[in-house]
mmCIF file of C-alpha atoms and ligand atoms in Angstrom:
data_model
loop_
_atom_site.group_PDB
_atom_site.id
_atom_site.type_symbol
_atom_site.label_atom_id
_atom_site.label_comp_id
_atom_site.label_asym_id
_atom_site.label_seq_id
_atom_site.Cartn_x
_atom_site.Cartn_y
_atom_site.Cartn_z
ATOM 1 C CA MET Z 15 11.023 -45.131 21.915
ATOM 2 C CA ASP Z 16 7.775 -43.509 20.919
ATOM 3 C CA ASN Z 17 6.527 -44.829 17.545
ATOM 4 C CA GLN Z 18 5.533 -41.328 16.475
ATOM 5 C CA LYS Z 19 9.142 -40.240 16.769
ATOM 6 C CA ILE Z 20 10.199 -42.996 14.375
ATOM 7 C CA LYS Z 21 7.389 -42.095 12.002
ATOM 8 C CA ASN Z 22 8.390 -38.434 12.074
ATOM 9 C CA ALA Z 23 11.971 -39.403 11.272
ATOM 10 C CA MET Z 24 10.825 -41.556 8.323
ATOM 11 C CA ASP Z 25 8.548 -38.754 7.086
ATOM 12 C CA PHE Z 26 11.516 -36.415 7.219
ATOM 13 C CA ALA Z 27 13.826 -38.898 5.423
ATOM 14 C CA CYS Z 28 11.255 -39.418 2.634
ATOM 15 C CA SER Z 29 10.852 -35.655 2.279
ATOM 16 C CA VAL Z 30 14.623 -35.297 1.774
ATOM 17 C CA VAL Z 31 14.536 -38.072 -0.838
ATOM 18 C CA ARG Z 32 11.602 -36.365 -2.574
ATOM 19 C CA LYS Z 33 13.483 -33.062 -2.682
ATOM 20 C CA ASP Z 34 16.680 -34.765 -3.891
ATOM 21 C CA MET Z 35 14.829 -36.509 -6.726
ATOM 22 C CA ASP Z 36 14.182 -33.133 -8.367
ATOM 23 C CA GLU Z 37 17.825 -32.228 -7.976
ATOM 24 C CA PHE Z 38 19.467 -35.550 -8.907
ATOM 25 C CA LYS Z 39 17.023 -36.424 -11.710
ATOM 26 C CA GLU Z 40 18.420 -39.662 -13.192
ATOM 27 C CA GLY Z 41 21.880 -39.049 -11.748
ATOM 28 C CA PHE Z 42 23.313 -40.550 -8.581
ATOM 29 C CA PRO Z 43 24.618 -38.859 -5.443
ATOM 30 C CA GLY Z 44 28.299 -39.494 -4.727
ATOM 31 C CA ALA Z 45 29.335 -41.792 -1.876
ATOM 32 C CA GLN Z 46 29.764 -38.855 0.489
ATOM 33 C CA SER Z 47 28.577 -35.264 0.548
ATOM 34 C CA ARG Z 48 30.699 -32.133 0.265
ATOM 35 C CA ASN Z 49 29.757 -29.533 2.908
ATOM 36 C CA TYR Z 50 26.654 -31.661 3.480
ATOM 37 C CA LYS Z 51 25.531 -31.434 -0.151
ATOM 38 C CA TYR Z 52 25.562 -34.537 -2.296
ATOM 39 C CA GLN Z 53 26.912 -33.744 -5.733
ATOM 40 C CA THR Z 54 25.111 -35.554 -8.526
ATOM 41 C CA ASN Z 55 27.197 -37.587 -10.891
ATOM 42 C CA GLY Z 56 26.648 -40.135 -13.610
ATOM 43 C CA GLY Z 57 27.055 -43.031 -11.194
ATOM 44 C CA LEU Z 58 29.696 -45.737 -11.546
ATOM 45 C CA ASP Z 59 30.540 -45.803 -7.839
ATOM 46 C CA TRP Z 60 30.163 -48.801 -5.497
ATOM 47 C CA THR Z 61 27.455 -46.906 -3.598
ATOM 48 C CA ASP Z 62 24.914 -46.247 -6.369
ATOM 49 C CA GLY Z 63 22.531 -48.967 -5.168
ATOM 50 C CA PHE Z 64 21.864 -47.137 -1.906
ATOM 51 C CA TRP Z 65 20.109 -44.202 -3.577
ATOM 52 C CA THR Z 66 17.894 -46.640 -5.497
ATOM 53 C CA GLY Z 67 17.230 -48.489 -2.233
ATOM 54 C CA MET Z 68 16.193 -45.200 -0.618
ATOM 55 C CA LEU Z 69 13.726 -44.626 -3.463
ATOM 56 C CA PHE Z 70 12.267 -48.120 -2.966
ATOM 57 C CA LEU Z 71 12.025 -47.618 0.814
ATOM 58 C CA SER Z 72 10.302 -44.251 0.276
ATOM 59 C CA TYR Z 73 7.869 -45.882 -2.141
ATOM 60 C CA GLU Z 74 7.082 -48.747 0.228
ATOM 61 C CA TYR Z 75 6.504 -46.338 3.097
ATOM 62 C CA THR Z 76 4.504 -43.609 1.311
ATOM 63 C CA LYS Z 77 3.013 -45.628 -1.590
ATOM 64 C CA ASP Z 78 3.759 -42.574 -3.755
ATOM 65 C CA LYS Z 79 4.408 -43.900 -7.273
ATOM 66 C CA LYS Z 80 6.834 -41.053 -8.076
ATOM 67 C CA TYR Z 81 9.507 -42.791 -5.997
ATOM 68 C CA LEU Z 82 8.850 -46.075 -7.772
ATOM 69 C CA GLU Z 83 9.056 -44.505 -11.226
ATOM 70 C CA LEU Z 84 12.510 -43.096 -10.567
ATOM 71 C CA ALA Z 85 13.656 -46.297 -8.830
ATOM 72 C CA GLU Z 86 12.728 -48.284 -11.924
ATOM 73 C CA LYS Z 87 14.604 -45.847 -14.165
ATOM 74 C CA ASN Z 88 17.578 -46.442 -11.865
ATOM 75 C CA VAL Z 89 17.136 -50.180 -12.423
ATOM 76 C CA ASP Z 90 17.609 -49.587 -16.168
ATOM 77 C CA TYR Z 91 20.921 -47.914 -15.333
ATOM 78 C CA PHE Z 92 21.974 -51.002 -13.341
ATOM 79 C CA LYS Z 93 21.030 -53.275 -16.250
ATOM 80 C CA ASN Z 94 23.075 -51.219 -18.691
ATOM 81 C CA ARG Z 95 25.979 -51.047 -16.243
ATOM 82 C CA LEU Z 96 26.056 -54.828 -16.025
ATOM 83 C CA ASP Z 97 25.657 -55.358 -19.783
ATOM 84 C CA LYS Z 98 28.620 -53.076 -20.394
ATOM 85 C CA LYS Z 99 30.533 -54.120 -17.240
ATOM 86 C CA LEU Z 100 31.034 -50.503 -16.245
ATOM 87 C CA SER Z 101 33.189 -50.175 -13.106
ATOM 88 C CA LEU Z 102 32.302 -53.622 -11.842
ATOM 89 C CA ASP Z 103 35.837 -54.949 -11.335
ATOM 90 C CA HIS Z 104 35.360 -55.281 -7.583
ATOM 91 C CA HIS Z 105 33.339 -57.249 -5.045
ATOM 92 C CA ASP Z 106 30.671 -54.661 -4.181
ATOM 93 C CA ILE Z 107 28.201 -56.213 -6.571
ATOM 94 C CA GLY Z 108 25.781 -57.028 -3.736
ATOM 95 C CA PHE Z 109 25.787 -53.429 -2.500
ATOM 96 C CA LEU Z 110 24.901 -52.406 -6.051
ATOM 97 C CA TYR Z 111 22.384 -55.058 -7.099
ATOM 98 C CA SER Z 112 20.550 -56.043 -3.880
ATOM 99 C CA PRO Z 113 18.917 -52.670 -3.084
ATOM 100 C CA SER Z 114 18.211 -52.093 -6.792
ATOM 101 C CA CYS Z 115 17.395 -55.180 -8.894
ATOM 102 C CA VAL Z 116 16.634 -57.621 -6.046
ATOM 103 C CA ALA Z 117 14.494 -54.961 -4.335
ATOM 104 C CA ASP Z 118 12.588 -54.275 -7.560
ATOM 105 C CA TYR Z 119 11.884 -57.968 -8.036
ATOM 106 C CA LYS Z 120 10.762 -58.414 -4.433
ATOM 107 C CA ILE Z 121 8.502 -55.347 -4.477
ATOM 108 C CA THR Z 122 7.032 -55.416 -7.991
ATOM 109 C CA GLY Z 123 7.809 -58.901 -9.306
ATOM 110 C CA ASN Z 124 9.830 -57.376 -12.189
ATOM 111 C CA GLU Z 125 11.263 -60.473 -13.950
ATOM 112 C CA GLU Z 126 13.843 -58.451 -15.895
ATOM 113 C CA ALA Z 127 15.210 -57.093 -12.623
ATOM 114 C CA LYS Z 128 15.391 -60.659 -11.272
ATOM 115 C CA LYS Z 129 17.265 -61.785 -14.400
ATOM 116 C CA TYR Z 130 19.816 -59.008 -13.987
ATOM 117 C CA ALA Z 131 20.230 -59.656 -10.274
ATOM 118 C CA ILE Z 132 21.090 -63.278 -11.074
ATOM 119 C CA LYS Z 133 23.464 -62.089 -13.780
ATOM 120 C CA ALA Z 134 25.068 -59.815 -11.174
ATOM 121 C CA ALA Z 135 25.506 -62.828 -8.866
ATOM 122 C CA GLU Z 136 27.241 -64.668 -11.744
ATOM 123 C CA HIS Z 137 29.557 -61.704 -12.109
ATOM 124 C CA LEU Z 138 30.335 -61.622 -8.374
ATOM 125 C CA MET Z 139 31.329 -65.289 -8.549
ATOM 126 C CA THR Z 140 34.130 -64.368 -10.974
ATOM 127 C CA ARG Z 141 35.865 -62.637 -8.025
ATOM 128 C CA TYR Z 142 36.262 -65.959 -6.195
ATOM 129 C CA GLN Z 143 39.794 -67.159 -5.458
ATOM 130 C CA PRO Z 144 39.787 -70.931 -4.778
ATOM 131 C CA LYS Z 145 43.262 -70.733 -3.238
ATOM 132 C CA GLY Z 146 42.354 -69.293 0.153
ATOM 133 C CA LYS Z 147 38.605 -69.700 -0.592
ATOM 134 C CA PHE Z 148 37.523 -66.064 -0.634
ATOM 135 C CA ILE Z 149 36.023 -63.384 -2.834
ATOM 136 C CA GLN Z 150 38.726 -60.869 -3.715
ATOM 137 C CA ALA Z 151 37.744 -57.309 -2.852
ATOM 138 C CA TRP Z 152 39.597 -55.048 -5.188
ATOM 139 C CA GLY Z 153 42.176 -55.091 -7.985
ATOM 140 C CA ALA Z 154 42.996 -57.454 -10.824
ATOM 141 C CA MET Z 155 42.463 -61.127 -10.010
ATOM 142 C CA SER Z 156 46.044 -61.843 -11.131
ATOM 143 C CA ASP Z 157 47.568 -59.175 -8.884
ATOM 144 C CA GLU Z 158 49.532 -60.582 -5.969
ATOM 145 C CA LYS Z 159 49.187 -57.352 -3.941
ATOM 146 C CA SER Z 160 45.380 -57.508 -4.227
ATOM 147 C CA TYR Z 161 45.147 -61.059 -2.875
ATOM 148 C CA PHE Z 162 42.922 -60.200 0.097
ATOM 149 C CA LEU Z 163 39.371 -60.040 1.361
ATOM 150 C CA ILE Z 164 37.677 -57.307 3.380
ATOM 151 C CA ILE Z 165 35.045 -57.625 6.111
ATOM 152 C CA ASP Z 166 32.596 -55.472 4.100
ATOM 153 C CA CYS Z 167 32.139 -58.364 1.671
ATOM 154 C CA LEU Z 168 29.857 -60.138 4.158
ATOM 155 C CA MET Z 169 27.230 -57.724 2.843
ATOM 156 C CA ASN Z 170 27.750 -58.861 -0.752
ATOM 157 C CA LEU Z 171 26.994 -62.500 0.088
ATOM 158 C CA PRO Z 172 23.190 -62.163 0.368
ATOM 159 C CA LEU Z 173 23.060 -61.593 -3.411
ATOM 160 C CA LEU Z 174 24.627 -65.035 -3.875
ATOM 161 C CA PHE Z 175 22.412 -66.729 -1.279
ATOM 162 C CA TRP Z 176 19.343 -65.104 -2.829
ATOM 163 C CA ALA Z 177 20.401 -66.223 -6.335
ATOM 164 C CA SER Z 178 20.569 -69.834 -5.138
ATOM 165 C CA GLU Z 179 17.137 -69.526 -3.549
ATOM 166 C CA VAL Z 180 15.452 -68.210 -6.692
ATOM 167 C CA THR Z 181 17.270 -70.424 -9.209
ATOM 168 C CA GLY Z 182 17.495 -73.616 -7.149
ATOM 169 C CA ASP Z 183 21.169 -73.815 -8.172
ATOM 170 C CA THR Z 184 23.441 -74.128 -5.130
ATOM 171 C CA LYS Z 185 26.577 -72.895 -6.915
ATOM 172 C CA TYR Z 186 26.065 -69.292 -5.727
ATOM 173 C CA ALA Z 187 25.479 -70.263 -2.097
ATOM 174 C CA ASP Z 188 28.455 -72.658 -2.210
ATOM 175 C CA ILE Z 189 30.797 -69.794 -3.044
ATOM 176 C CA ALA Z 190 29.077 -67.535 -0.511
ATOM 177 C CA LYS Z 191 29.590 -70.155 2.214
ATOM 178 C CA ASN Z 192 33.228 -70.707 1.302
ATOM 179 C CA HIS Z 193 33.897 -66.990 1.550
ATOM 180 C CA LEU Z 194 31.790 -66.638 4.701
ATOM 181 C CA TYR Z 195 33.667 -69.289 6.682
ATOM 182 C CA THR Z 196 37.052 -68.023 5.522
ATOM 183 C CA ALA Z 197 36.124 -64.449 6.468
ATOM 184 C CA LEU Z 198 34.693 -65.413 9.871
ATOM 185 C CA ASP Z 199 37.835 -67.413 10.577
ATOM 186 C CA VAL Z 200 40.319 -64.674 9.706
ATOM 187 C CA VAL Z 201 38.817 -61.235 10.337
ATOM 188 C CA ILE Z 202 37.402 -61.804 13.830
ATOM 189 C CA ARG Z 203 40.036 -61.636 16.565
ATOM 190 C CA ASP Z 204 39.762 -63.681 19.767
ATOM 191 C CA ASP Z 205 38.244 -60.686 21.591
ATOM 192 C CA PHE Z 206 35.652 -60.238 18.786
ATOM 193 C CA THR Z 207 37.113 -56.998 17.508
ATOM 194 C CA THR Z 208 37.829 -57.194 13.783
ATOM 195 C CA TYR Z 209 40.398 -56.627 11.086
ATOM 196 C CA HIS Z 210 39.245 -54.684 8.054
ATOM 197 C CA THR Z 211 41.278 -56.632 5.490
ATOM 198 C CA TYR Z 212 43.006 -60.007 5.441
ATOM 199 C CA ARG Z 213 45.736 -61.073 3.060
ATOM 200 C CA PHE Z 214 46.571 -64.540 1.671
ATOM 201 C CA ASP Z 215 49.525 -65.965 -0.226
ATOM 202 C CA LYS Z 216 48.582 -66.022 -3.896
ATOM 203 C CA ASN Z 217 50.517 -69.202 -4.653
ATOM 204 C CA THR Z 218 49.492 -71.327 -1.697
ATOM 205 C CA GLY Z 219 46.389 -69.658 -0.215
ATOM 206 C CA GLU Z 220 48.192 -69.538 3.127
ATOM 207 C CA LYS Z 221 46.891 -66.955 5.646
ATOM 208 C CA LEU Z 222 49.266 -64.004 5.901
ATOM 209 C CA GLY Z 223 47.585 -61.558 8.299
ATOM 210 C CA GLY Z 224 45.113 -58.775 8.943
ATOM 211 C CA LYS Z 225 45.477 -55.105 8.118
ATOM 212 C CA THR Z 226 43.325 -52.031 7.824
ATOM 213 C CA ALA Z 227 42.456 -49.754 4.929
ATOM 214 C CA GLN Z 228 39.973 -47.353 6.524
ATOM 215 C CA GLY Z 229 40.609 -47.856 10.235
ATOM 216 C CA TYR Z 230 43.060 -46.164 12.608
ATOM 217 C CA SER Z 231 45.652 -48.956 12.585
ATOM 218 C CA ASP Z 232 46.064 -52.610 11.675
ATOM 219 C CA ASN Z 233 45.323 -53.586 15.269
ATOM 220 C CA SER Z 234 42.438 -51.212 15.930
ATOM 221 C CA CYS Z 235 38.753 -51.851 15.224
ATOM 222 C CA TRP Z 236 37.304 -49.805 12.363
ATOM 223 C CA ALA Z 237 33.727 -49.029 13.413
ATOM 224 C CA ARG Z 238 32.107 -49.597 10.046
ATOM 225 C CA GLY Z 239 33.945 -52.875 9.629
ATOM 226 C CA GLN Z 240 32.594 -54.032 12.991
ATOM 227 C CA ALA Z 241 29.108 -52.933 11.892
ATOM 228 C CA TRP Z 242 29.429 -54.823 8.588
ATOM 229 C CA GLY Z 243 30.331 -57.811 10.766
ATOM 230 C CA VAL Z 244 27.218 -57.423 12.937
ATOM 231 C CA TYR Z 245 24.827 -57.116 10.013
ATOM 232 C CA GLY Z 246 26.773 -59.542 7.807
ATOM 233 C CA THR Z 247 26.577 -62.346 10.376
ATOM 234 C CA ALA Z 248 22.862 -61.682 10.970
ATOM 235 C CA LEU Z 249 22.245 -62.040 7.226
ATOM 236 C CA ALA Z 250 24.480 -65.094 6.972
ATOM 237 C CA TYR Z 251 22.453 -66.718 9.745
ATOM 238 C CA HIS Z 252 19.227 -65.837 7.960
ATOM 239 C CA TYR Z 253 20.358 -67.695 4.839
ATOM 240 C CA THR Z 254 22.285 -70.608 6.350
ATOM 241 C CA LYS Z 255 20.669 -71.159 9.766
ATOM 242 C CA ASP Z 256 24.105 -72.374 10.820
ATOM 243 C CA GLU Z 257 24.096 -72.151 14.630
ATOM 244 C CA SER Z 258 27.869 -71.553 14.744
ATOM 245 C CA ILE Z 259 27.247 -68.073 13.296
ATOM 246 C CA ILE Z 260 25.202 -67.045 16.333
ATOM 247 C CA GLU Z 261 28.276 -66.998 18.551
ATOM 248 C CA LYS Z 262 30.050 -64.713 16.039
ATOM 249 C CA PHE Z 263 27.075 -62.365 15.830
ATOM 250 C CA GLU Z 264 26.821 -62.180 19.611
ATOM 251 C CA GLY Z 265 30.532 -61.492 20.098
ATOM 252 C CA LEU Z 266 30.703 -58.830 17.392
ATOM 253 C CA THR Z 267 27.567 -57.092 18.623
ATOM 254 C CA LYS Z 268 28.632 -57.139 22.276
ATOM 255 C CA VAL Z 269 31.908 -55.429 21.343
ATOM 256 C CA PHE Z 270 30.118 -52.886 19.151
ATOM 257 C CA ILE Z 271 27.822 -51.931 22.025
ATOM 258 C CA GLU Z 272 30.511 -51.982 24.733
ATOM 259 C CA LYS Z 273 32.670 -49.579 22.765
ATOM 260 C CA LEU Z 274 29.942 -46.992 22.204
ATOM 261 C CA PRO Z 275 30.607 -43.632 23.833
ATOM 262 C CA LYS Z 276 28.065 -42.058 26.182
ATOM 263 C CA ASP Z 277 25.936 -40.567 23.419
ATOM 264 C CA ASN Z 278 25.482 -44.003 21.763
ATOM 265 C CA VAL Z 279 27.019 -43.088 18.402
ATOM 266 C CA PRO Z 280 30.403 -44.700 17.708
ATOM 267 C CA TYR Z 281 33.606 -42.950 16.901
ATOM 268 C CA TRP Z 282 34.920 -43.787 13.430
ATOM 269 C CA ASP Z 283 37.291 -46.303 14.982
ATOM 270 C CA MET Z 284 36.419 -48.197 18.145
ATOM 271 C CA ILE Z 285 39.904 -47.732 19.528
ATOM 272 C CA PHE Z 286 38.449 -44.354 20.617
ATOM 273 C CA THR Z 287 35.900 -44.463 23.412
ATOM 274 C CA ASP Z 288 35.862 -40.784 24.410
ATOM 275 C CA GLY Z 289 37.300 -37.449 23.323
ATOM 276 C CA ASP Z 290 36.601 -35.388 20.240
ATOM 277 C CA GLU Z 291 37.429 -37.768 17.404
ATOM 278 C CA PRO Z 292 34.819 -37.739 14.614
ATOM 279 C CA ARG Z 293 31.886 -40.164 14.854
ATOM 280 C CA ASP Z 294 30.596 -42.480 12.190
ATOM 281 C CA THR Z 295 26.806 -42.407 12.244
ATOM 282 C CA SER Z 296 26.658 -44.834 9.325
ATOM 283 C CA SER Z 297 28.174 -47.576 11.506
ATOM 284 C CA ALA Z 298 25.391 -47.136 14.042
ATOM 285 C CA ALA Z 299 22.715 -47.332 11.332
ATOM 286 C CA ILE Z 300 24.221 -50.534 9.883
ATOM 287 C CA ALA Z 301 24.560 -52.225 13.289
ATOM 288 C CA ILE Z 302 20.966 -51.334 14.228
ATOM 289 C CA CYS Z 303 19.691 -53.109 11.093
ATOM 290 C CA GLY Z 304 21.765 -56.186 11.953
ATOM 291 C CA ILE Z 305 20.466 -56.336 15.516
ATOM 292 C CA ILE Z 306 16.836 -55.974 14.416
ATOM 293 C CA GLN Z 307 17.338 -58.651 11.749
ATOM 294 C CA MET Z 308 18.845 -61.185 14.173
ATOM 295 C CA ALA Z 309 16.095 -60.517 16.725
ATOM 296 C CA LYS Z 310 13.712 -62.239 14.307
ATOM 297 C CA TYR Z 311 15.384 -65.510 15.272
ATOM 298 C CA LYS Z 312 16.540 -65.037 18.824
ATOM 299 C CA LYS Z 313 15.555 -62.497 21.448
ATOM 300 C CA TYR Z 314 18.338 -60.186 22.550
ATOM 301 C CA PRO Z 315 16.768 -57.672 24.987
ATOM 302 C CA GLU Z 316 20.099 -55.952 25.738
ATOM 303 C CA PHE Z 317 21.120 -55.659 22.094
ATOM 304 C CA GLU Z 318 17.681 -54.456 21.070
ATOM 305 C CA ALA Z 319 17.648 -51.833 23.824
ATOM 306 C CA ALA Z 320 21.073 -50.636 22.668
ATOM 307 C CA ALA Z 321 19.819 -50.515 19.058
ATOM 308 C CA ASP Z 322 16.910 -48.338 20.217
ATOM 309 C CA ARG Z 323 19.275 -46.031 22.077
ATOM 310 C CA MET Z 324 21.469 -45.712 18.977
ATOM 311 C CA LEU Z 325 18.478 -45.031 16.746
ATOM 312 C CA GLU Z 326 17.110 -42.428 19.136
ATOM 313 C CA ALA Z 327 20.523 -40.744 19.309
ATOM 314 C CA LEU Z 328 20.669 -40.587 15.497
ATOM 315 C CA ILE Z 329 17.146 -39.159 15.293
ATOM 316 C CA ASP Z 330 17.694 -36.617 18.087
ATOM 317 C CA ASN Z 331 21.192 -35.387 17.308
ATOM 318 C CA TYR Z 332 22.416 -36.409 13.867
ATOM 319 C CA THR Z 333 19.881 -35.578 11.170
ATOM 320 C CA SER Z 334 19.787 -32.546 8.888
ATOM 321 C CA LYS Z 335 16.327 -31.572 10.176
ATOM 322 C CA GLY Z 336 16.087 -27.792 10.399
ATOM 323 C CA LYS Z 337 19.058 -27.354 8.028
ATOM 324 C CA PRO Z 338 17.376 -26.830 4.647
ATOM 325 C CA ASP Z 339 20.668 -26.028 2.893
ATOM 326 C CA MET Z 340 21.711 -29.654 3.291
ATOM 327 C CA ASN Z 341 20.395 -32.343 0.942
ATOM 328 C CA VAL Z 342 21.421 -35.262 3.175
ATOM 329 C CA ILE Z 343 19.623 -37.208 5.915
ATOM 330 C CA LEU Z 344 22.255 -38.177 8.520
ATOM 331 C CA THR Z 345 25.172 -35.978 9.470
ATOM 332 C CA ASP Z 346 28.554 -37.094 10.848
ATOM 333 C CA ALA Z 347 29.391 -40.128 8.799
ATOM 334 C CA MET Z 348 33.070 -40.807 8.231
ATOM 335 C CA TYR Z 349 33.997 -42.292 4.890
ATOM 336 C CA SER Z 350 37.747 -42.681 5.369
ATOM 337 C CA ARG Z 351 39.710 -40.815 8.022
ATOM 338 C CA PRO Z 352 43.056 -42.191 6.752
ATOM 339 C CA ALA Z 353 42.207 -40.654 3.361
ATOM 340 C CA GLY Z 354 41.851 -37.287 5.139
ATOM 341 C CA HIS Z 355 38.059 -37.055 5.095
ATOM 342 C CA ASN Z 356 36.069 -34.935 7.548
ATOM 343 C CA PRO Z 357 32.591 -35.640 8.943
ATOM 344 C CA GLU Z 358 30.048 -35.567 6.129
ATOM 345 C CA ALA Z 359 26.984 -37.526 5.086
ATOM 346 C CA ALA Z 360 27.432 -40.899 3.384
ATOM 347 C CA ILE Z 361 24.769 -42.287 1.094
ATOM 348 C CA TYR Z 362 24.991 -45.745 2.720
ATOM 349 C CA GLY Z 363 24.486 -44.136 6.149
ATOM 350 C CA ASP Z 364 21.319 -42.480 4.861
ATOM 351 C CA TYR Z 365 20.151 -45.758 3.324
ATOM 352 C CA TYR Z 366 20.695 -47.889 6.453
ATOM 353 C CA PHE Z 367 19.105 -45.223 8.655
ATOM 354 C CA MET Z 368 15.978 -45.419 6.495
ATOM 355 C CA GLU Z 369 16.121 -49.220 6.537
ATOM 356 C CA ALA Z 370 16.369 -49.160 10.336
ATOM 357 C CA LEU Z 371 13.328 -46.870 10.574
ATOM 358 C CA MET Z 372 11.412 -49.089 8.145
ATOM 359 C CA ARG Z 373 12.306 -52.192 10.160
ATOM 360 C CA LYS Z 374 11.000 -50.538 13.335
ATOM 361 C CA LEU Z 375 7.793 -49.326 11.705
ATOM 362 C CA ASN Z 376 7.070 -52.515 9.801
ATOM 363 C CA PRO Z 377 8.543 -55.657 11.402
ATOM 364 C CA ASP Z 378 7.230 -57.666 8.429
ATOM 365 C CA TRP Z 379 9.181 -55.570 5.927
ATOM 366 C CA LYS Z 380 10.764 -57.819 3.287
ATOM 367 C CA MET Z 381 14.434 -56.949 3.225
ATOM 368 C CA TYR Z 382 16.274 -56.214 -0.010
ATOM 369 C CA TRP Z 383 19.317 -58.326 1.038
HETATM 370 N N1 LIG C 10 32.573 -50.798 1.725
HETATM 371 C C1 LIG C 10 33.369 -49.655 1.922
HETATM 372 C C2 LIG C 10 33.028 -48.840 3.106
HETATM 373 O O1 LIG C 10 32.362 -49.266 4.030
HETATM 374 O O2 LIG C 10 33.458 -47.702 3.129
#
């Protein structure tokens, strides 16, 4: 794909972020838009880190300090949220603190941000269940019904791996590895499709079985879960260099690509391969980032070509360009079809789309994960 096309897409994305900054001020967009308008709220969702990550990406790309100033104000919000433990009783601590505090530290060297990112990693470790060896996704740690992991959590592990790297203390990575190997063992089926969630017996840690929360059915393959698997294994390989992860990455990615419809943007669940079911553009953006990341270690010409086709499809057919009433970047993300949602924008879709563009434009970009 022509580099200018990627540059134009990044210019457009940064212009949307710039416009949104005036509207959102120090607030945060919700996880998904309503009629393609993000509503600003006071935060406290699992997705708040993505907006901050978009500000950091815009700053790195444009060098315009206005983005950085707001990103750093956002970082103060994340510090306060952690001090007061506001809505942090879940596993999405990596999604919150990697694109905010870790990013700030990596870009500006902000020691306070580093301190809080490590503190966030400490907090994430409190979600670990030794019986079953996994990080519990949601609910009270004592709740039998909440005794499960979800595939998304692969994306929270980099915070732990990073914390071990910067502190020299292996305790964070030890927990990350325990969760990683449990998750890879239980959520990936023999054909490399995936379960969204996997339940364990609270008393014995025994494996009980896979289910879905956001997919079509327990035995289908939720597209975003598969994408979290693609990117999650690429990141796990980056931190562990464990060769056994390569086979998982390859299997998950092959399935993701094989199940793409003709226009290269997945349906919200990969049980659908044609027809008029809604898409999930965010899944494509996440998978593209994973493929580009893994290509740093091993060449995958077919995967990389598919990633380019997906990215081009997003740029050509799924942005809000020419629709000034929208304040989003990517259209047609699906948050949760079982919850009755319709195609909208999702803030994580917008973030990963920008990350994918950044990765293409600057192969040396230092990731926030
Ligand atoms: N981590 C939740 C989601 O992907 O919707």
